[in-house]
PDB file of C-alpha atoms in Angstrom:
ATOM      1  CA  MET Q   1      62.564 -11.309  55.724  1.00 57.00           C
ATOM      2  CA  LYS Q   2      62.142 -12.599  52.179  1.00 63.00           C
ATOM      3  CA  LYS Q   3      58.827 -12.810  50.371  1.00 67.00           C
ATOM      4  CA  MET Q   4      58.899 -16.600  50.651  1.00 68.00           C
ATOM      5  CA  ASP Q   5      58.625 -16.160  54.443  1.00 86.00           C
ATOM      6  CA  ILE Q   6      55.361 -14.195  54.260  1.00 94.00           C
ATOM      7  CA  GLU Q   7      52.551 -15.768  56.288  1.00 96.00           C
ATOM      8  CA  GLY Q   8      49.832 -13.175  55.636  1.00 98.00           C
ATOM      9  CA  ALA Q   9      49.137 -10.377  53.146  1.00 98.00           C
ATOM     10  CA  ILE Q  10      47.195  -7.120  53.411  1.00 99.00           C
ATOM     11  CA  PHE Q  11      46.331  -5.334  50.168  1.00 99.00           C
ATOM     12  CA  ASP Q  12      45.417  -1.747  49.437  1.00 98.00           C
ATOM     13  CA  VAL Q  13      42.896  -1.380  46.596  1.00 98.00           C
ATOM     14  CA  ASP Q  14      43.225   1.866  44.619  1.00 96.00           C
ATOM     15  CA  GLY Q  15      46.475   1.900  42.666  1.00 96.00           C
ATOM     16  CA  THR Q  16      47.413  -1.528  44.042  1.00 98.00           C
ATOM     17  CA  LEU Q  17      44.737  -4.085  43.147  1.00 99.00           C
ATOM     18  CA  LEU Q  18      42.746  -1.779  40.874  1.00 98.00           C
ATOM     19  CA  ASP Q  19      43.893   0.716  38.253  1.00 97.00           C
ATOM     20  CA  SER Q  20      41.548   3.344  39.648  1.00 96.00           C
ATOM     21  CA  MET Q  21      43.578   6.379  40.685  1.00 93.00           C
ATOM     22  CA  GLY Q  22      43.089   8.100  37.342  1.00 93.00           C
ATOM     23  CA  TYR Q  23      39.329   8.041  37.871  1.00 95.00           C
ATOM     24  CA  TRP Q  24      39.735   9.794  41.219  1.00 93.00           C
ATOM     25  CA  GLU Q  25      42.209  12.233  39.654  1.00 91.00           C
ATOM     26  CA  HIS Q  26      39.636  13.310  37.063  1.00 93.00           C
ATOM     27  CA  LEU Q  27      36.566  13.244  39.305  1.00 95.00           C
ATOM     28  CA  GLY Q  28      36.495  17.030  39.571  1.00 95.00           C
ATOM     29  CA  ASP Q  29      36.505  17.454  35.799  1.00 96.00           C
ATOM     30  CA  GLU Q  30      33.806  14.815  35.441  1.00 96.00           C
ATOM     31  CA  TYR Q  31      31.624  16.475  38.055  1.00 96.00           C
ATOM     32  CA  LEU Q  32      31.844  19.948  36.529  1.00 96.00           C
ATOM     33  CA  LEU Q  33      31.142  18.604  33.050  1.00 96.00           C
ATOM     34  CA  SER Q  34      28.081  16.801  34.431  1.00 95.00           C
ATOM     35  CA  ARG Q  35      26.861  20.255  35.538  1.00 95.00           C
ATOM     36  CA  GLN Q  36      27.579  21.729  32.095  1.00 95.00           C
ATOM     37  CA  LEU Q  37      30.518  23.678  33.527  1.00 95.00           C
ATOM     38  CA  GLN Q  38      33.951  23.845  31.918  1.00 94.00           C
ATOM     39  CA  PRO Q  39      36.802  22.702  34.199  1.00 94.00           C
ATOM     40  CA  PRO Q  40      40.187  24.450  34.033  1.00 91.00           C
ATOM     41  CA  GLU Q  41      43.140  22.476  32.697  1.00 89.00           C
ATOM     42  CA  ASN Q  42      44.858  22.362  36.091  1.00 89.00           C
ATOM     43  CA  LEU Q  43      41.827  21.340  38.163  1.00 93.00           C
ATOM     44  CA  ALA Q  44      43.313  17.995  39.212  1.00 88.00           C
ATOM     45  CA  ASN Q  45      46.351  19.770  40.673  1.00 84.00           C
ATOM     46  CA  LEU Q  46      44.145  22.277  42.479  1.00 85.00           C
ATOM     47  CA  LEU Q  47      42.096  19.534  44.109  1.00 88.00           C
ATOM     48  CA  ALA Q  48      44.946  17.092  44.778  1.00 78.00           C
ATOM     49  CA  SER Q  49      45.376  17.960  48.460  1.00 75.00           C
ATOM     50  CA  MET Q  50      41.680  18.591  49.201  1.00 83.00           C
ATOM     51  CA  THR Q  51      39.172  16.319  50.902  1.00 84.00           C
ATOM     52  CA  LEU Q  52      35.851  15.751  49.113  1.00 89.00           C
ATOM     53  CA  LEU Q  53      34.256  18.302  51.448  1.00 90.00           C
ATOM     54  CA  GLU Q  54      36.921  20.882  50.634  1.00 92.00           C
ATOM     55  CA  ALA Q  55      36.469  20.190  46.915  1.00 93.00           C
ATOM     56  CA  ALA Q  56      32.724  20.718  47.242  1.00 95.00           C
ATOM     57  CA  GLU Q  57      33.255  24.038  49.020  1.00 95.00           C
ATOM     58  CA  TYR Q  58      35.753  25.048  46.327  1.00 94.00           C
ATOM     59  CA  PHE Q  59      33.197  24.355  43.590  1.00 96.00           C
ATOM     60  CA  LYS Q  60      30.517  26.283  45.472  1.00 95.00           C
ATOM     61  CA  LYS Q  61      32.790  29.288  45.821  1.00 94.00           C
ATOM     62  CA  HIS Q  62      34.277  29.369  42.327  1.00 93.00           C
ATOM     63  CA  TYR Q  63      31.456  28.001  40.166  1.00 94.00           C
ATOM     64  CA  GLY Q  64      28.361  29.361  41.867  1.00 91.00           C
ATOM     65  CA  ILE Q  65      26.939  25.933  42.645  1.00 95.00           C
ATOM     66  CA  THR Q  66      24.152  26.331  45.206  1.00 93.00           C
ATOM     67  CA  ASP Q  67      23.776  22.679  46.240  1.00 95.00           C
ATOM     68  CA  GLU Q  68      24.712  21.826  49.802  1.00 96.00           C
ATOM     69  CA  ALA Q  69      28.216  20.367  50.096  1.00 94.00           C
ATOM     70  CA  GLU Q  70      26.805  17.110  51.470  1.00 95.00           C
ATOM     71  CA  GLU Q  71      24.622  16.691  48.374  1.00 96.00           C
ATOM     72  CA  MET Q  72      27.609  17.387  46.138  1.00 96.00           C
ATOM     73  CA  ILE Q  73      29.614  14.684  47.915  1.00 95.00           C
ATOM     74  CA  LYS Q  74      26.757  12.255  47.238  1.00 95.00           C
ATOM     75  CA  ASP Q  75      27.048  13.204  43.552  1.00 96.00           C
ATOM     76  CA  PHE Q  76      30.819  12.576  43.669  1.00 96.00           C
ATOM     77  CA  ASP Q  77      30.169   9.170  45.217  1.00 95.00           C
ATOM     78  CA  GLN Q  78      27.549   8.317  42.621  1.00 96.00           C
ATOM     79  CA  LEU Q  79      29.933   9.111  39.767  1.00 97.00           C
ATOM     80  CA  MET Q  80      32.712   7.005  41.280  1.00 97.00           C
ATOM     81  CA  ALA Q  81      30.361   4.164  42.205  1.00 97.00           C
ATOM     82  CA  GLY Q  82      29.445   3.845  38.543  1.00 97.00           C
ATOM     83  CA  HIS Q  83      33.103   3.483  37.594  1.00 98.00           C
ATOM     84  CA  TYR Q  84      33.747   0.818  40.235  1.00 98.00           C
ATOM     85  CA  ARG Q  85      30.608  -1.037  39.248  1.00 97.00           C
ATOM     86  CA  GLU Q  86      31.147  -0.933  35.496  1.00 97.00           C
ATOM     87  CA  GLU Q  87      34.666  -0.240  34.280  1.00 97.00           C
ATOM     88  CA  ILE Q  88      37.631   0.150  36.636  1.00 98.00           C
ATOM     89  CA  PRO Q  89      40.075  -2.648  35.718  1.00 98.00           C
ATOM     90  CA  GLU Q  90      42.381  -4.714  37.885  1.00 98.00           C
ATOM     91  CA  LYS Q  91      46.060  -3.760  37.756  1.00 98.00           C
ATOM     92  CA  GLU Q  92      47.889  -5.702  35.080  1.00 97.00           C
ATOM     93  CA  GLY Q  93      49.575  -8.791  36.492  1.00 97.00           C
ATOM     94  CA  VAL Q  94      48.034  -8.633  39.974  1.00 98.00           C
ATOM     95  CA  ARG Q  95      45.927 -11.759  39.494  1.00 98.00           C
ATOM     96  CA  GLN Q  96      49.047 -13.886  39.028  1.00 97.00           C
ATOM     97  CA  VAL Q  97      50.409 -12.610  42.349  1.00 97.00           C
ATOM     98  CA  LEU Q  98      47.149 -13.410  44.117  1.00 98.00           C
ATOM     99  CA  GLU Q  99      47.180 -16.871  42.556  1.00 97.00           C
ATOM    100  CA  ASP Q 100      50.743 -17.409  43.795  1.00 95.00           C
ATOM    101  CA  LEU Q 101      49.858 -16.408  47.342  1.00 97.00           C
ATOM    102  CA  GLN Q 102      46.710 -18.508  47.317  1.00 97.00           C
ATOM    103  CA  LYS Q 103      48.601 -21.583  46.114  1.00 96.00           C
ATOM    104  CA  ARG Q 104      50.997 -21.074  49.010  1.00 95.00           C
ATOM    105  CA  GLN Q 105      47.972 -20.946  51.342  1.00 96.00           C
ATOM    106  CA  ILE Q 106      48.795 -17.419  52.475  1.00 97.00           C
ATOM    107  CA  PRO Q 107      45.645 -15.695  53.794  1.00 98.00           C
ATOM    108  CA  MET Q 108      44.878 -12.281  52.302  1.00 99.00           C
ATOM    109  CA  TYR Q 109      42.889  -9.288  53.539  1.00 99.00           C
ATOM    110  CA  ILE Q 110      41.937  -5.893  52.110  1.00 99.00           C
ATOM    111  CA  ALA Q 111      42.586  -2.532  53.812  1.00 98.00           C
ATOM    112  CA  THR Q 112      41.129   0.391  51.882  1.00 96.00           C
ATOM    113  CA  ALA Q 113      40.196   4.045  52.270  1.00 93.00           C
ATOM    114  CA  THR Q 114      37.423   3.647  49.687  1.00 94.00           C
ATOM    115  CA  GLN Q 115      33.799   2.897  50.527  1.00 93.00           C
ATOM    116  CA  ARG Q 116      33.110  -0.798  51.010  1.00 96.00           C
ATOM    117  CA  SER Q 117      30.243  -0.886  48.502  1.00 96.00           C
ATOM    118  CA  MET Q 118      32.413   0.534  45.706  1.00 97.00           C
ATOM    119  CA  VAL Q 119      35.275  -1.882  46.319  1.00 98.00           C
ATOM    120  CA  GLU Q 120      32.962  -4.871  46.635  1.00 98.00           C
ATOM    121  CA  ALA Q 121      31.322  -4.014  43.309  1.00 98.00           C
ATOM    122  CA  ALA Q 122      34.659  -3.833  41.476  1.00 98.00           C
ATOM    123  CA  LEU Q 123      36.122  -6.949  43.071  1.00 98.00           C
ATOM    124  CA  LYS Q 124      32.985  -8.968  42.366  1.00 98.00           C
ATOM    125  CA  ARG Q 125      32.938  -7.828  38.721  1.00 98.00           C
ATOM    126  CA  THR Q 126      36.620  -8.659  38.193  1.00 98.00           C
ATOM    127  CA  GLY Q 127      36.482 -11.860  40.227  1.00 98.00           C
ATOM    128  CA  LEU Q 128      39.257 -10.734  42.565  1.00 98.00           C
ATOM    129  CA  ASP Q 129      36.971 -11.059  45.567  1.00 98.00           C
ATOM    130  CA  ARG Q 130      37.524 -14.806  45.749  1.00 98.00           C
ATOM    131  CA  TYR Q 131      41.128 -14.373  46.893  1.00 99.00           C
ATOM    132  CA  PHE Q 132      40.368 -12.468  50.104  1.00 99.00           C
ATOM    133  CA  GLN Q 133      39.167 -13.476  53.538  1.00 98.00           C
ATOM    134  CA  GLY Q 134      37.649 -10.085  54.182  1.00 98.00           C
ATOM    135  CA  MET Q 135      37.943  -6.305  54.109  1.00 99.00           C
ATOM    136  CA  ILE Q 136      38.367  -3.400  56.497  1.00 98.00           C
ATOM    137  CA  THR Q 137      37.833   0.222  55.442  1.00 96.00           C
ATOM    138  CA  CYS Q 138      39.170   3.412  56.988  1.00 94.00           C
ATOM    139  CA  GLN Q 139      35.590   4.439  57.728  1.00 91.00           C
ATOM    140  CA  GLU Q 140      35.046   1.216  59.669  1.00 96.00           C
ATOM    141  CA  ALA Q 141      38.384   1.522  61.473  1.00 95.00           C
ATOM    142  CA  GLY Q 142      37.699   5.137  62.353  1.00 93.00           C
ATOM    143  CA  GLU Q 143      41.154   6.253  61.222  1.00 93.00           C
ATOM    144  CA  SER Q 144      42.899   7.196  57.973  1.00 91.00           C
ATOM    145  CA  LYS Q 145      45.959   5.335  56.727  1.00 94.00           C
ATOM    146  CA  ARG Q 146      48.143   7.869  58.495  1.00 92.00           C
ATOM    147  CA  ASN Q 147      47.317   5.727  61.533  1.00 95.00           C
ATOM    148  CA  PRO Q 148      48.276   2.012  61.499  1.00 97.00           C
ATOM    149  CA  LEU Q 149      44.989   0.874  63.075  1.00 98.00           C
ATOM    150  CA  ILE Q 150      43.494  -0.368  59.794  1.00 97.00           C
ATOM    151  CA  TYR Q 151      46.503  -2.623  59.198  1.00 98.00           C
ATOM    152  CA  GLN Q 152      46.461  -3.827  62.798  1.00 98.00           C
ATOM    153  CA  ILE Q 153      42.806  -4.831  62.531  1.00 98.00           C
ATOM    154  CA  ALA Q 154      43.429  -6.645  59.245  1.00 99.00           C
ATOM    155  CA  ARG Q 155      46.388  -8.526  60.734  1.00 98.00           C
ATOM    156  CA  GLU Q 156      44.404  -9.549  63.796  1.00 98.00           C
ATOM    157  CA  ARG Q 157      41.699 -10.957  61.549  1.00 98.00           C
ATOM    158  CA  LEU Q 158      44.301 -12.873  59.552  1.00 98.00           C
ATOM    159  CA  GLY Q 159      45.804 -14.235  62.757  1.00 97.00           C
ATOM    160  CA  THR Q 160      49.380 -13.740  61.562  1.00 97.00           C
ATOM    161  CA  LYS Q 161      52.465 -12.241  63.187  1.00 96.00           C
ATOM    162  CA  LYS Q 162      53.098  -8.621  62.252  1.00 96.00           C
ATOM    163  CA  GLU Q 163      56.682  -9.204  61.129  1.00 93.00           C
ATOM    164  CA  LYS Q 164      55.461 -12.059  58.902  1.00 96.00           C
ATOM    165  CA  THR Q 165      52.615 -10.015  57.402  1.00 98.00           C
ATOM    166  CA  ALA Q 166      53.197  -8.122  54.155  1.00 98.00           C
ATOM    167  CA  VAL Q 167      51.366  -4.894  53.372  1.00 98.00           C
ATOM    168  CA  PHE Q 168      51.030  -4.081  49.667  1.00 98.00           C
ATOM    169  CA  GLU Q 169      50.716  -0.322  49.025  1.00 98.00           C
ATOM    170  CA  ASP Q 170      51.220   2.191  46.214  1.00 96.00           C
ATOM    171  CA  ALA Q 171      50.848   5.415  48.235  1.00 94.00           C
ATOM    172  CA  VAL Q 172      53.909   6.710  50.056  1.00 95.00           C
ATOM    173  CA  PHE Q 173      52.116   8.038  53.135  1.00 94.00           C
ATOM    174  CA  ALA Q 174      50.267   4.748  53.702  1.00 95.00           C
ATOM    175  CA  ALA Q 175      53.392   2.703  53.015  1.00 97.00           C
ATOM    176  CA  GLN Q 176      55.329   4.719  55.583  1.00 97.00           C
ATOM    177  CA  THR Q 177      52.601   4.132  58.162  1.00 97.00           C
ATOM    178  CA  ALA Q 178      52.687   0.355  57.703  1.00 98.00           C
ATOM    179  CA  LYS Q 179      56.473   0.189  57.592  1.00 98.00           C
ATOM    180  CA  LYS Q 180      56.896   2.301  60.732  1.00 98.00           C
ATOM    181  CA  ASP Q 181      54.477   0.022  62.567  1.00 98.00           C
ATOM    182  CA  GLY Q 182      56.624  -3.032  61.818  1.00 97.00           C
ATOM    183  CA  PHE Q 183      54.973  -4.634  58.811  1.00 98.00           C
ATOM    184  CA  PHE Q 184      56.898  -6.092  55.869  1.00 97.00           C
ATOM    185  CA  LEU Q 185      56.255  -3.598  53.075  1.00 97.00           C
ATOM    186  CA  VAL Q 186      55.798  -4.333  49.395  1.00 98.00           C
ATOM    187  CA  GLY Q 187      55.617  -1.115  47.357  1.00 98.00           C
ATOM    188  CA  ILE Q 188      53.898  -1.238  43.977  1.00 98.00           C
ATOM    189  CA  TYR Q 189      54.459   1.524  41.440  1.00 97.00           C
ATOM    190  CA  ASP Q 190      51.463   3.514  40.259  1.00 95.00           C
ATOM    191  CA  ILE Q 191      51.698   6.344  37.756  1.00 93.00           C
ATOM    192  CA  TRP Q 192      49.588   8.609  39.985  1.00 90.00           C
ATOM    193  CA  GLU Q 193      51.954   8.407  42.982  1.00 89.00           C
ATOM    194  CA  PRO Q 194      54.124  11.568  42.749  1.00 87.00           C
ATOM    195  CA  GLN Q 195      56.988  10.192  44.882  1.00 92.00           C
ATOM    196  CA  PRO Q 196      57.850   6.726  43.508  1.00 93.00           C
ATOM    197  CA  GLU Q 197      61.491   6.990  44.571  1.00 95.00           C
ATOM    198  CA  LEU Q 198      60.468   7.583  48.180  1.00 96.00           C
ATOM    199  CA  LEU Q 199      58.156   4.575  47.994  1.00 97.00           C
ATOM    200  CA  LYS Q 200      61.031   2.501  46.638  1.00 97.00           C
ATOM    201  CA  LYS Q 201      63.251   3.673  49.505  1.00 97.00           C
ATOM    202  CA  THR Q 202      60.566   2.847  52.083  1.00 97.00           C
ATOM    203  CA  ALA Q 203      59.687  -0.617  50.778  1.00 97.00           C
ATOM    204  CA  ASP Q 204      61.324  -3.929  51.649  1.00 96.00           C
ATOM    205  CA  ILE Q 205      60.387  -5.061  48.140  1.00 96.00           C
ATOM    206  CA  TYR Q 206      59.569  -2.604  45.355  1.00 97.00           C
ATOM    207  CA  LEU Q 207      57.742  -3.667  42.205  1.00 97.00           C
ATOM    208  CA  LYS Q 208      57.618  -1.456  39.113  1.00 97.00           C
ATOM    209  CA  THR Q 209      55.004  -3.870  37.756  1.00 97.00           C
ATOM    210  CA  TRP Q 210      53.243  -6.865  39.270  1.00 98.00           C
ATOM    211  CA  SER Q 211      55.029  -9.114  36.784  1.00 96.00           C
ATOM    212  CA  GLU Q 212      58.235  -8.534  38.792  1.00 95.00           C
ATOM    213  CA  TRP Q 213      56.808 -10.701  41.583  1.00 93.00           C
ATOM    214  CA  LYS Q 214      58.513 -14.027  40.917  1.00 79.00           C
TER     215      LYS Q 214
END
């Protein structure tokens, strides 16, 4: 299938619509500094494979923080919520793609692992919210993006055929999930994805920048 045959589109948010992955990458540093603690230079690498709960337990163990892990996660969320509300920008060139799809009357939906309130704040501030019919989060779906359920729910709400529905993703693991389930996959490069070549291999269309969508 070619992109001109797309009848529906499902968009990831972080690293796809929004240039936000760097904020998540440096959340650990930001949190420790907010507690007047000095983060090590390699903290981002140490935390890369951890959940927020695991990161909280790591900080408790190595930095003597006595707060409950659940309270620490609330602090993480508060820091990130401020970024979504006030400063995280849209990815360069993405608005033109959304305009193109809208002009072609292709319905669009959001599928994200991030909290709904954070995403809604950023999309409202940037004005990107007007392009989308709705949103589904991993929390609402009850599954991570290692399971295709979130994409299936989004497609059902769009009312489009799976093979005619494009999923736009920057993360390899999520892209592989959507592709394996039969969606048309558009991979978008993000500097924070460590395996861009694998994403390129997985995708039906691979974009180094959004401006390549023509």
